[in-house]
Coordinates of C-alpha atoms in Angstrom, one line a residue:
Chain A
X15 CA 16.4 5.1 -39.2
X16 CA 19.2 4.7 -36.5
X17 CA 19.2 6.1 -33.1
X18 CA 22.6 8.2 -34.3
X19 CA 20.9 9.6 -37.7
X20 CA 18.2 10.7 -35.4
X21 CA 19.2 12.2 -32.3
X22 CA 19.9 15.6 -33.2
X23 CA 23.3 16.3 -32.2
X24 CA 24.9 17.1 -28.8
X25 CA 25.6 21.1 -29.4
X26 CA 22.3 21.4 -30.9
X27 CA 20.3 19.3 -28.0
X28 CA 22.3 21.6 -25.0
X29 CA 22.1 24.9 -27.0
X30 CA 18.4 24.3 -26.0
X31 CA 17.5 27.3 -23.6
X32 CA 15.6 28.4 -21.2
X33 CA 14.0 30.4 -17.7
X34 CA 16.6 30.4 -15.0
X35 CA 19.2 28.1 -17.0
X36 CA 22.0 28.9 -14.8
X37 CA 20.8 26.7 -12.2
X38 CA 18.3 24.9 -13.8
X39 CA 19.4 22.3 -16.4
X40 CA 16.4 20.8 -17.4
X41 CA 12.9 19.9 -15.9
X42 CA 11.1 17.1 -16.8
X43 CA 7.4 15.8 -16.1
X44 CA 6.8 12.0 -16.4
X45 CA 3.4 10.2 -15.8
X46 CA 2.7 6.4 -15.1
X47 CA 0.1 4.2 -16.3
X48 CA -1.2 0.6 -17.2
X49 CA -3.9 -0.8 -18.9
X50 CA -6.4 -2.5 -17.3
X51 CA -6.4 -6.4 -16.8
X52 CA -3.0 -6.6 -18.1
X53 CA -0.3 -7.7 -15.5
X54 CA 2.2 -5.1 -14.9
X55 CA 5.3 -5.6 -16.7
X56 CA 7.7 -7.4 -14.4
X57 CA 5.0 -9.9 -13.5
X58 CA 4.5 -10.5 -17.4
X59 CA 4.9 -13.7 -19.0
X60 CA 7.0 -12.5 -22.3
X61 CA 4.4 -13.5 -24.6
X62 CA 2.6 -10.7 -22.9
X63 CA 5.0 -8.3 -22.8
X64 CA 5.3 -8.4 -26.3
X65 CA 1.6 -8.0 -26.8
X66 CA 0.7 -4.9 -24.6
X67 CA 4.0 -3.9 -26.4
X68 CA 2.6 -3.9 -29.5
X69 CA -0.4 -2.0 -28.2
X70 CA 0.4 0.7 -26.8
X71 CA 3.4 1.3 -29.6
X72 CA 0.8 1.7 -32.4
X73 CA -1.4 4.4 -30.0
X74 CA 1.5 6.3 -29.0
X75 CA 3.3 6.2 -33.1
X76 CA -0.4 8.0 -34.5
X77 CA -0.4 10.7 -31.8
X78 CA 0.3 13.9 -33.9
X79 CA 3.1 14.7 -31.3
X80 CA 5.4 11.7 -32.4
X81 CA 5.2 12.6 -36.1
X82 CA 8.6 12.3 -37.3
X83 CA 9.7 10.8 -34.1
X84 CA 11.7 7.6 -33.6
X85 CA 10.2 4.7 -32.3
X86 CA 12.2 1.2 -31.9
X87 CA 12.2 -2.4 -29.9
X88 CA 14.4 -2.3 -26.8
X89 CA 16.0 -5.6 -28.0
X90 CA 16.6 -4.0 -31.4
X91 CA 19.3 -0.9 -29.9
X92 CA 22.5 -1.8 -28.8
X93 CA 24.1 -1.8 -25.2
X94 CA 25.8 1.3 -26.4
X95 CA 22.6 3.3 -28.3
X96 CA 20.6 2.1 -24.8
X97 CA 23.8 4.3 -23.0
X98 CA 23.4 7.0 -25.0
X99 CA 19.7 7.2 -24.3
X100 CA 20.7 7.7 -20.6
X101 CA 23.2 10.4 -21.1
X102 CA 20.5 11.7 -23.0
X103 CA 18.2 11.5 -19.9
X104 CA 15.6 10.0 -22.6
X105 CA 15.3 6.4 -20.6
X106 CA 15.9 5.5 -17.4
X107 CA 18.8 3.2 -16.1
X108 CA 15.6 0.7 -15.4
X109 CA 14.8 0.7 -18.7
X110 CA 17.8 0.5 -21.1
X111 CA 18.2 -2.6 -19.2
X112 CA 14.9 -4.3 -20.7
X113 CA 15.0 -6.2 -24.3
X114 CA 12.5 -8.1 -25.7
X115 CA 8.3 -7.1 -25.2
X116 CA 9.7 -3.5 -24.1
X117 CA 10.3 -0.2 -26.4
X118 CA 10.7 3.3 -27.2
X119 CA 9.0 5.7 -28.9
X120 CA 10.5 9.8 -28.7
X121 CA 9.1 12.6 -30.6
X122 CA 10.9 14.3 -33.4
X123 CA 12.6 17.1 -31.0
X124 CA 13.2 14.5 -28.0
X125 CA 11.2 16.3 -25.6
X126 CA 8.7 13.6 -25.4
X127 CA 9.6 10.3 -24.7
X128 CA 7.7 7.5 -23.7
X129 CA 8.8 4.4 -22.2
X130 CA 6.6 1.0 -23.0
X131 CA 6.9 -2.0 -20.6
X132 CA 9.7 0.1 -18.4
X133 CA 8.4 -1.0 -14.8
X134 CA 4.9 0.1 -15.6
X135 CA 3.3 -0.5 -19.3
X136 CA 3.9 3.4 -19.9
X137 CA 6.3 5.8 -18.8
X138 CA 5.9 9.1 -20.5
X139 CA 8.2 12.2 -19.9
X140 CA 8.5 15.7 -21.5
X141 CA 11.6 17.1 -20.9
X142 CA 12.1 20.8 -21.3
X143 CA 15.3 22.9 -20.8
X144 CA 15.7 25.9 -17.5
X145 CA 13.0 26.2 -15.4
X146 CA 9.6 25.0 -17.6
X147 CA 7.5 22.9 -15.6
X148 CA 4.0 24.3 -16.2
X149 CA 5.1 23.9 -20.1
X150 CA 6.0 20.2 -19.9
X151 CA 2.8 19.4 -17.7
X152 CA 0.8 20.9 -20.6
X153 CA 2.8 18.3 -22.9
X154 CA 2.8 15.6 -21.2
X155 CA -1.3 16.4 -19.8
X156 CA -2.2 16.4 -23.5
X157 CA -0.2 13.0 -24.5
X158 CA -1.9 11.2 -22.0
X159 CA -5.6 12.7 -22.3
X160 CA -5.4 11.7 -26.2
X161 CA -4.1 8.3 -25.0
X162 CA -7.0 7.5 -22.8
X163 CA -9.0 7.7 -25.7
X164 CA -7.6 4.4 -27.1
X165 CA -6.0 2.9 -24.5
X166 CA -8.4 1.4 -20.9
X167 CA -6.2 2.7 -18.3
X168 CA -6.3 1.0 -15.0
X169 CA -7.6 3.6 -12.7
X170 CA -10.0 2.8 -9.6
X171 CA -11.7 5.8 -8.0
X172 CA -10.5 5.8 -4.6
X173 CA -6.9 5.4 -5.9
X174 CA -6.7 6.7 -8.9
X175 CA -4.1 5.8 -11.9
X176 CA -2.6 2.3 -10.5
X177 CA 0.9 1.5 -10.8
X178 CA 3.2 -1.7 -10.2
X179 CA 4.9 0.3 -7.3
X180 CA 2.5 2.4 -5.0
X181 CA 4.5 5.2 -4.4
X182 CA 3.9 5.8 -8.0
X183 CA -0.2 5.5 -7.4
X184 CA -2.7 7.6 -7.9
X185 CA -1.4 10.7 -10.3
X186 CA 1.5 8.7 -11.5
X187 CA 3.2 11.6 -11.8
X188 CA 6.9 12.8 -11.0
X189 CA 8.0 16.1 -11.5
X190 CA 11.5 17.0 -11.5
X191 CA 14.2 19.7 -12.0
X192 CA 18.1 19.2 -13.1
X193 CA 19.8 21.8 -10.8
X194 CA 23.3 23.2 -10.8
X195 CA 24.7 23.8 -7.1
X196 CA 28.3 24.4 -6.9
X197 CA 27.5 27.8 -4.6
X198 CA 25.5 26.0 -1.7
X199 CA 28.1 22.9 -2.1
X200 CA 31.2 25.0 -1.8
X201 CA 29.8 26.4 1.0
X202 CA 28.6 23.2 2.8
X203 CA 25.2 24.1 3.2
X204 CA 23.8 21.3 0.3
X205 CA 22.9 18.8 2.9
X206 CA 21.2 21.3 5.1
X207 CA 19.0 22.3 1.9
X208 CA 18.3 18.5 0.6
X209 CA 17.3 17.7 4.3
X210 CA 14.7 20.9 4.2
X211 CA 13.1 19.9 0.5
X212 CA 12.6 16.2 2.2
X213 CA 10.6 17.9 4.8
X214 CA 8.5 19.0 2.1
X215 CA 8.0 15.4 0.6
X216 CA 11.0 16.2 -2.5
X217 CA 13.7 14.0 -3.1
X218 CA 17.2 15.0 -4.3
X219 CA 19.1 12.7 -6.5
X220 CA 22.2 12.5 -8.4
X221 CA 22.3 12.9 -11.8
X222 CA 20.9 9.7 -13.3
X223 CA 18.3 9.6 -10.8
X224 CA 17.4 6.6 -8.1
X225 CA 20.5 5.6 -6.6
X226 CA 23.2 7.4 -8.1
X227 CA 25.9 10.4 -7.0
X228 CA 25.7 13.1 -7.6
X229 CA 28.3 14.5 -9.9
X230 CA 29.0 17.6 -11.1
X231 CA 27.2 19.1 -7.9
X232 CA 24.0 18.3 -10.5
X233 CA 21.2 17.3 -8.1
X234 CA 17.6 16.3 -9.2
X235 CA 14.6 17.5 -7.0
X236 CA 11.5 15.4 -7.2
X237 CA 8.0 14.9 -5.5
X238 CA 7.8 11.7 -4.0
X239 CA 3.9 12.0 -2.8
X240 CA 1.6 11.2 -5.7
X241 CA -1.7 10.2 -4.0
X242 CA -4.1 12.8 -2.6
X243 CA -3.3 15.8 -4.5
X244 CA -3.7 17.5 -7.7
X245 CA -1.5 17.3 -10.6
X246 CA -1.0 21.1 -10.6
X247 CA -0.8 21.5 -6.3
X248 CA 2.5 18.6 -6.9
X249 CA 3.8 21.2 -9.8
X250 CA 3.0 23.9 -7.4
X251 CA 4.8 22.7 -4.7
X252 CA 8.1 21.3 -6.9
X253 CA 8.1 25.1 -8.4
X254 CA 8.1 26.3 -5.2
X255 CA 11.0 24.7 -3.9
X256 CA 13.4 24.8 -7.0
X257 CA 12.4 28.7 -7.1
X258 CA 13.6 28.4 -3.4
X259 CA 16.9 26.8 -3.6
X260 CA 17.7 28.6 -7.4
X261 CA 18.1 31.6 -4.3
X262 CA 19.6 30.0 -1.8
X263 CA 22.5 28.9 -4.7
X264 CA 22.3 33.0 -5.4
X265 CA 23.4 33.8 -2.4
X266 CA 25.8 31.1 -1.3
X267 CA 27.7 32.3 -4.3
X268 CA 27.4 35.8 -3.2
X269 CA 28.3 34.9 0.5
X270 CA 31.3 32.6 -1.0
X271 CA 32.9 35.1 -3.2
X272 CA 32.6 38.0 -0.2
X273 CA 33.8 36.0 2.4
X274 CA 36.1 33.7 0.3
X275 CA 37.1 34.7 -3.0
X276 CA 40.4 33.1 -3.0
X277 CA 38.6 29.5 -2.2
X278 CA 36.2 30.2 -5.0
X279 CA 39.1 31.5 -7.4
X280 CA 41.4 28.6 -6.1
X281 CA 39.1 26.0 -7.0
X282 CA 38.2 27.4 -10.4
X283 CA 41.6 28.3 -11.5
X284 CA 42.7 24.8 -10.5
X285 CA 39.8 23.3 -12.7
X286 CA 40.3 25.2 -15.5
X287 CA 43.8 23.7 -15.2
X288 CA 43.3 20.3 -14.8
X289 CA 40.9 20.3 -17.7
X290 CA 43.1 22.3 -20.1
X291 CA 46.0 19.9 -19.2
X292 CA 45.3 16.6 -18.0
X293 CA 46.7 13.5 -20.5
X294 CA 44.6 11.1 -18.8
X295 CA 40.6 12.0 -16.4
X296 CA 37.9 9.9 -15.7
X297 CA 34.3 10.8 -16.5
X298 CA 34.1 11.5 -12.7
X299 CA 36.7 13.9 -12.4
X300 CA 35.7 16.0 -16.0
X301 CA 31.7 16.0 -14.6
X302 CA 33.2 17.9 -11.0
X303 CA 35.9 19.9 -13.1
X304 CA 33.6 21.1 -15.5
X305 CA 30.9 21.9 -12.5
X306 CA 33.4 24.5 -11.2
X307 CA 34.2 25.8 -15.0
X308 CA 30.7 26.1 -15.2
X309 CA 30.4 28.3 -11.9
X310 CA 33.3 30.4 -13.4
X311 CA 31.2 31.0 -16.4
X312 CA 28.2 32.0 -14.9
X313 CA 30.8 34.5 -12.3
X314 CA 32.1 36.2 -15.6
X315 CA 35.5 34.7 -15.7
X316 CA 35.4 33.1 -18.7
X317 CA 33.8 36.0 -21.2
X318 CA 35.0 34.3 -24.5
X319 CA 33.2 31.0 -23.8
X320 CA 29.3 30.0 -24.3
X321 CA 27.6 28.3 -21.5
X322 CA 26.4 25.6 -24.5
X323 CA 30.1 24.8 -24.8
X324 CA 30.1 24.1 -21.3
X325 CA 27.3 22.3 -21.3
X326 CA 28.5 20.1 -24.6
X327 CA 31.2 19.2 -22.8
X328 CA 29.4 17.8 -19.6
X329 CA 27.9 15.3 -22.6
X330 CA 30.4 14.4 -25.3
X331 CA 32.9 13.5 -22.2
X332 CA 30.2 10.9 -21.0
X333 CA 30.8 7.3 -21.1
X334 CA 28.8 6.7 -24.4
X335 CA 29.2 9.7 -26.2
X336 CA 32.9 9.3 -25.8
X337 CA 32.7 6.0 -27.7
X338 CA 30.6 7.2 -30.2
X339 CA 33.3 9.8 -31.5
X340 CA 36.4 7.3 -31.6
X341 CA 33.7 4.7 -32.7
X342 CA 34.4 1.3 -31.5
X343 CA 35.0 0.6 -28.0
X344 CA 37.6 1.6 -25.7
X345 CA 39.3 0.6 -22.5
X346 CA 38.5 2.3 -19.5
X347 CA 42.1 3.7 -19.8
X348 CA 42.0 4.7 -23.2
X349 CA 38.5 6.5 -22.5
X350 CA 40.3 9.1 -20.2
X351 CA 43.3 8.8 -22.2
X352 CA 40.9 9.9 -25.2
X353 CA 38.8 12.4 -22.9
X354 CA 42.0 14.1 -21.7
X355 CA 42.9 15.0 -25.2
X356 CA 39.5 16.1 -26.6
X357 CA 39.1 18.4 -23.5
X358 CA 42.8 19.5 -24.3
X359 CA 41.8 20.2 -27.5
X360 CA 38.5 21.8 -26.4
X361 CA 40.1 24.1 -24.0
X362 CA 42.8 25.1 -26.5
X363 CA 40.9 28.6 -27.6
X364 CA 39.8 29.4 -23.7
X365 CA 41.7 31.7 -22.4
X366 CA 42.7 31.5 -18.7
X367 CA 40.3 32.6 -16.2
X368 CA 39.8 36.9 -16.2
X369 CA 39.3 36.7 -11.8
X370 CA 38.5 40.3 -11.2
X371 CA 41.2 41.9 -8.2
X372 CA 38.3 43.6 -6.8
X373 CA 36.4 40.5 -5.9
X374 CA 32.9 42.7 -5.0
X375 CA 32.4 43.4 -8.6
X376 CA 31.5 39.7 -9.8
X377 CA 28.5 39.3 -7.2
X378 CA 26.0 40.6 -9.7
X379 CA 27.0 38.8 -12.4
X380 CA 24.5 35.9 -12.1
Chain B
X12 CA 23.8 3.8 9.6
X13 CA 24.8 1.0 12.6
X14 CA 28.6 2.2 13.4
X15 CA 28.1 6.1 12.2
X16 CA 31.6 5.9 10.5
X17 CA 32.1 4.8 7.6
X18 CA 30.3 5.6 4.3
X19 CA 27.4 2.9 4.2
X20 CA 27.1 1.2 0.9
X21 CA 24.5 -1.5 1.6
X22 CA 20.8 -0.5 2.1
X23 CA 18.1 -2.2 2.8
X24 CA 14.2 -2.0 2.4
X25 CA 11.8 -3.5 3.7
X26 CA 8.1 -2.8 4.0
X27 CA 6.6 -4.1 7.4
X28 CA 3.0 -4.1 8.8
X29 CA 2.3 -1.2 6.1
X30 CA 5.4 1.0 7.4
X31 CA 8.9 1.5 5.5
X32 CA 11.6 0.5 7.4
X33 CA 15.3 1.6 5.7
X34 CA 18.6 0.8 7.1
X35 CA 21.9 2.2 5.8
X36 CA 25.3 -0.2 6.1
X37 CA 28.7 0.0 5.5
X38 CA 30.4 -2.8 4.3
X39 CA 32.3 -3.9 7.3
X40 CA 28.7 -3.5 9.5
X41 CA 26.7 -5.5 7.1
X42 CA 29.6 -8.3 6.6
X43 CA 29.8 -8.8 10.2
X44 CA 26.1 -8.9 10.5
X45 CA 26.0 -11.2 8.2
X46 CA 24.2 -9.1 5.4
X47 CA 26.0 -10.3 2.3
X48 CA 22.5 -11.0 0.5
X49 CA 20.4 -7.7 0.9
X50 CA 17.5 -9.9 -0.5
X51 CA 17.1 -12.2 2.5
X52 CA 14.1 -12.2 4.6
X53 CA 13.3 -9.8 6.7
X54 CA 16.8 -8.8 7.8
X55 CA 15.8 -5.1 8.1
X56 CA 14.1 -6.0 11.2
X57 CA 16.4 -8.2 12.7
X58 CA 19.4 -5.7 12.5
X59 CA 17.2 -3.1 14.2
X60 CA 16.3 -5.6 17.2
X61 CA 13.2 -4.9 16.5
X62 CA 12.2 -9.0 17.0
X63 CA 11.9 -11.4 14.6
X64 CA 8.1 -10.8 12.8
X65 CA 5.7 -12.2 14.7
X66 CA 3.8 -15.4 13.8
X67 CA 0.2 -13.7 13.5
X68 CA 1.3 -11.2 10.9
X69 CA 3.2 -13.7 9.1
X70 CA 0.1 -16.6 8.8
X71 CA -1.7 -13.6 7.1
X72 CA 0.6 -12.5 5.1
X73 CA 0.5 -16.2 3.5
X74 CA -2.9 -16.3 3.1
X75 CA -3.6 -13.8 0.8
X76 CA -3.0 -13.9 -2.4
X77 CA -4.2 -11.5 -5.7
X78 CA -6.6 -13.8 -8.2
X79 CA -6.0 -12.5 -10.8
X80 CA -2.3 -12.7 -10.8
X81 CA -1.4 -14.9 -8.2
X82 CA 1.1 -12.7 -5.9
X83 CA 1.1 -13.1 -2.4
X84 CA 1.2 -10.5 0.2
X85 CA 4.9 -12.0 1.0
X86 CA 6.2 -11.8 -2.4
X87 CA 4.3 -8.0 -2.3
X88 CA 6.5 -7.3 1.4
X89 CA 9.3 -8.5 -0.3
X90 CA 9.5 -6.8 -3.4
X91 CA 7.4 -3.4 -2.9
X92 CA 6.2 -4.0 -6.3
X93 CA 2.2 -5.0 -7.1
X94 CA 1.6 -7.6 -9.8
X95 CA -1.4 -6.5 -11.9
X96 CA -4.0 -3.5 -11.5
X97 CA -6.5 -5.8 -9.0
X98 CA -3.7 -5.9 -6.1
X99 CA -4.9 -2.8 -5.4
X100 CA -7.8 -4.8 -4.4
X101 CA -6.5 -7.6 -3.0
X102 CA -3.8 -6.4 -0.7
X103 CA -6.0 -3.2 0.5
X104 CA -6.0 -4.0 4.1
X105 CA -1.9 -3.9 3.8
X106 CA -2.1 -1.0 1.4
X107 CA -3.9 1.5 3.3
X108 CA -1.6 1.8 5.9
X109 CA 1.4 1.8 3.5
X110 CA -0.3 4.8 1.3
X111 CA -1.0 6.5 4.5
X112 CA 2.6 6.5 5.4
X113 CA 3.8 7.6 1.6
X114 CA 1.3 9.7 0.8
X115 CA -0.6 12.8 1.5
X116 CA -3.8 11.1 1.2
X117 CA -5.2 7.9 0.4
X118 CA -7.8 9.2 -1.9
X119 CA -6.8 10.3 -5.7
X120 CA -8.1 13.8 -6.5
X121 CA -6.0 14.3 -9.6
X122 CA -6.8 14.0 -13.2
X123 CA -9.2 11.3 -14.2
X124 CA -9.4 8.7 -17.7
X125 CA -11.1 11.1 -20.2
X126 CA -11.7 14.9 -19.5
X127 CA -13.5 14.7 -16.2
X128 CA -12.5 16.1 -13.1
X129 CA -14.3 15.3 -9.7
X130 CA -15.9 17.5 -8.1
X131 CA -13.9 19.0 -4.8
X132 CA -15.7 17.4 -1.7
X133 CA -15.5 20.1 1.0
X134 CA -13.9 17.5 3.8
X135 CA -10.9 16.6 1.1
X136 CA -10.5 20.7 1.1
X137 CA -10.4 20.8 4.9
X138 CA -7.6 17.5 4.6
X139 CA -5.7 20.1 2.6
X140 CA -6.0 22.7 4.2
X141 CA -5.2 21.1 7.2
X142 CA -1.4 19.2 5.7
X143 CA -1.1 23.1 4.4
X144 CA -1.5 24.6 8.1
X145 CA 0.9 21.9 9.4
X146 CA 4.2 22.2 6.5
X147 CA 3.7 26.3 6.8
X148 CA 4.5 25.8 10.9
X149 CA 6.8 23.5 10.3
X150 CA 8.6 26.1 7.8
X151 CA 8.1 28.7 10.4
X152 CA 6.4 30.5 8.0
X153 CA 3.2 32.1 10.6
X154 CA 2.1 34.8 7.8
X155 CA 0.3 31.8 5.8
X156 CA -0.1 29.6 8.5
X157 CA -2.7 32.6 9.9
X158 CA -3.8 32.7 6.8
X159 CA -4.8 28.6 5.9
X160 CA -6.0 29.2 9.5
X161 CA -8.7 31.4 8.6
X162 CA -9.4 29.9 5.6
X163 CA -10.1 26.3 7.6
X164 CA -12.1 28.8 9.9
X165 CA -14.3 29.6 7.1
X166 CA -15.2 26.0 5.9
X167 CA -15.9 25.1 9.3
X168 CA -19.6 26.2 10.4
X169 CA -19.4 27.5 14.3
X170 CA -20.1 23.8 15.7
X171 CA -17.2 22.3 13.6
X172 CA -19.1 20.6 11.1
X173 CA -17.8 21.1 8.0
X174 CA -19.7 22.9 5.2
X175 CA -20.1 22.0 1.5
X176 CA -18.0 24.4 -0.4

């Protein structure tokens, strides 16, 4: 089957919901592991590769859990399918730049993934939408515990699951949340938040994780310790946080629209304009746009629309996605040429923003 | 960031005598040091005068070298990436600080191959309990801090040896 036949599609995979989704995009658990006396993947001659490859793909096809799934050779997708994946958050940047001795395997909902010969010789994720991390640990817990009874990991005792970088040793794991914080970036205190949750040992990325911006005030929060704690105390602790800044985005939006509205109603009004008008926007531009339409949503200001609209949007307006509707690819240009009028199009039954004259009465809307 | 003003686009990192050292450069900065090539040798250290490395660490960073896989403990510094599963073996000695630094512990107490669990070892508790203490104080938070105090209190016997659990 092809990648396109089986992902399901886009307003089906963001209608997805769940616990605190207004902030919370997604969360995600992903573990690490190798097998013993194999080198790790980037130290692999490609004979190798292609071996522990072939593996670890027939283990992880006969779980139960990947039933119906999709399973394929990274050399066998396309530059653009490997794009998708990414939008998709189902492989990481790393990996949808491997080919030959490397694959995928995702289950038949796309909520587990797992990664062969990525930088380690697994990389498993369960991906789950709004705030479920306790759910995606179970998942991803049970994937791995009926892998370890065909696959040798490479575990020693004193440090525990060994990985080809070790700030990934010992649990392997990294749990993380997709968070939505136009309140607590409007009102300047992000950076005073990201510096506080790396005093607890979290990182905050941008959207496509390691390395990258963060668009669309979409930030990731991760654990960064894996060695000398429990699988559930890292959970804990990520929970903890999110739980912490999902208030602290609560009230910056409260605070905004009391001490500001006009900022708040400025900034939304003028993105709902952009968006309903523009003839030519880059991907950039849409993902910060459609942040602040998104934060007009969740204030009441749009009642005709449905956040999975919104959400579609952030997606079909992606690189990848774009090119898979006009099929064939396009020019930079004519990508925001092409975005411009699907959003025109999109944003041709939403009615202007409802901003209410009394601006207390839109602080309990979230 | 060297000249505080611009946005810094080039960073660099390097792992030294088991510490991470990071530096963050602008373009301009890391032209006119000279930092075209992020993936030169030990250029982290130079830019932050902290001396060239000196010849002891370097002779035994040369020497060592994993069996199984053949990676040296240079290749290791340079990359921050381990070359098979017995590294962890090989390189300990430059490991253990390095963990130290990244970690909350050197010592995995998380899920093991198979069902088992280990068993909590009363001093690992105490370790815990002890980071706990620390992040609630730094947090300002004193309610739970009083309370992983008396907690500690309780695994400690009255002459501060610790008790099994």
């Amino acid at each position: 089957m092809k990648l396109h036949e089986f992902l399901p599609v886009v307003s089906q995979a963001v209608g997805r919901v769940g616990p605190n989704d207004w902030v919370v995009l997604s969360t995600r658990v992903r573990l690490a592991r190798n097998l013993r006396s194999n080198l790790f993947p980037d130290r692999a001659k490609k004979n190798d590769r292609i071996r522990v490859c072939g593996i670890i793909r027939r283990e992880v096809e006969a779980l139960p859990q990947m039933a119906g799934g999709f399973a394929e050779s990274m050399e066998s997708l396309s530059a653009f399918e490997k794009q998708t994946l990414v939008e998709r958050h189902l492989i990481s940047r790393e990996h949808a730049m491997r080919g030959a001795g490397s694959a995928l395997v995702l289950s038949k909902d796309t909520s587990l993934s797992v990664m062969i010969n990525e930088e380690d010789h697994l990389r498993m994720q369960s991906l789950k939408p709004g705030m479920q991390l306790q759910e995606a640990w179970v998942a991803i817990d049970e994937v791995d515990t009926a892998l370890s009874k065909t696959l040798d990991f490479a575990f020693s005792d004193e440090f525990g699951y060994l990985t080809a970088c070790p700030t990934n040793v010992g649990t392997g794991i990294r749990v993380s949340a997709m968070l939505h914080l136009p309140g607590l970036v409007l009102s300047e205190q992000i950076n005073r938040v990201i510096q506080a949750a790396n005093e607890l040992g979290l990182a905050v990325r941008g959207l496509y994780g390691e390395g990258t911006e963060a668009l669309g005030n979409l930030f990731q929060v991760s654990n960064q310790r894996t060695l000398g704690q429990k699988e559930e105390e890292i959970i804990e602790r990520v929970g903890k946080v999110v739980n912490n800044i999902i208030e602290n985005e609560k009230n910056a939006r409260g605070l905004l629209l009391q001490n500001n509205p006009k900022m708040v109603y400025n900034h939304i009004g003028r993105a709902y304009g952009i968006l309903a008008n523009a003839h030519s926007i880059s991907s950039k531009e849409t993902m910060n746009l459609l942040s602040l339409f998104r934060l007009g949503f969740d204030l009441g200001f749009f009642p005709g629309v449905q956040r999975s609209f919104i959400d579609e949007l952030f997606m079909v307006t992606q690189p990848a996605h774009l090119q898979a509707r006009f099929a064939g690819k396009l020019s930079a240009e004519e990508r925001d040429i092409r975005r411009a009028d699907m959003l025109r199009e999109a944003f041709r039954n939403v009615e202007r923003p409802s901003m209410p004259s009394d601006p207390a009465s839109s602080l309990d809307k979230t | 960031m060297i000249c505080k003003q611009r946005e810094a686009r080039v960073h660099l990192t390097q792992i030294d005598q088991g510490k991470i050292k990071k530096v963050d450069l602008c373009e301009q900065c890391a032209k006119e040091k000279g930092v075209d090539d992020p993936t030169g040798y030990a250029l982290a250290d130079l830019l932050l005068n902290l001396g060239a490395p000196t010849e002891s660490t370097r002779s035994t960073s040369t020497v060592t070298s994993c069996k199984s896989c053949g990676l040296t403990a240079t290749d290791f510094k340079k990359s921050g990436r381990l070359g098979c599963p017995d590294c962890y073996a090989a390189f300990k000695e430059i490991l253990s600080g390095l963990l130290e630094s990244m970690h909350r512990g050197t010592r995995h107490i998380g899920k093991r191959p198979g069902a088992g669990r280990p068993p909590v070892v009363a001093s690992d508790q105490l370790t815990l309990l002890q980071q706990q203490l620390a992040e609630a104080i730094a947090v300002e938070n004193y309610e739970e801090a009083a309370r992983i105090r008396d907690r500690i209190k309780s695994l400690k016997s009255a002459d501060g040896r610790v008790l099994s659990a």
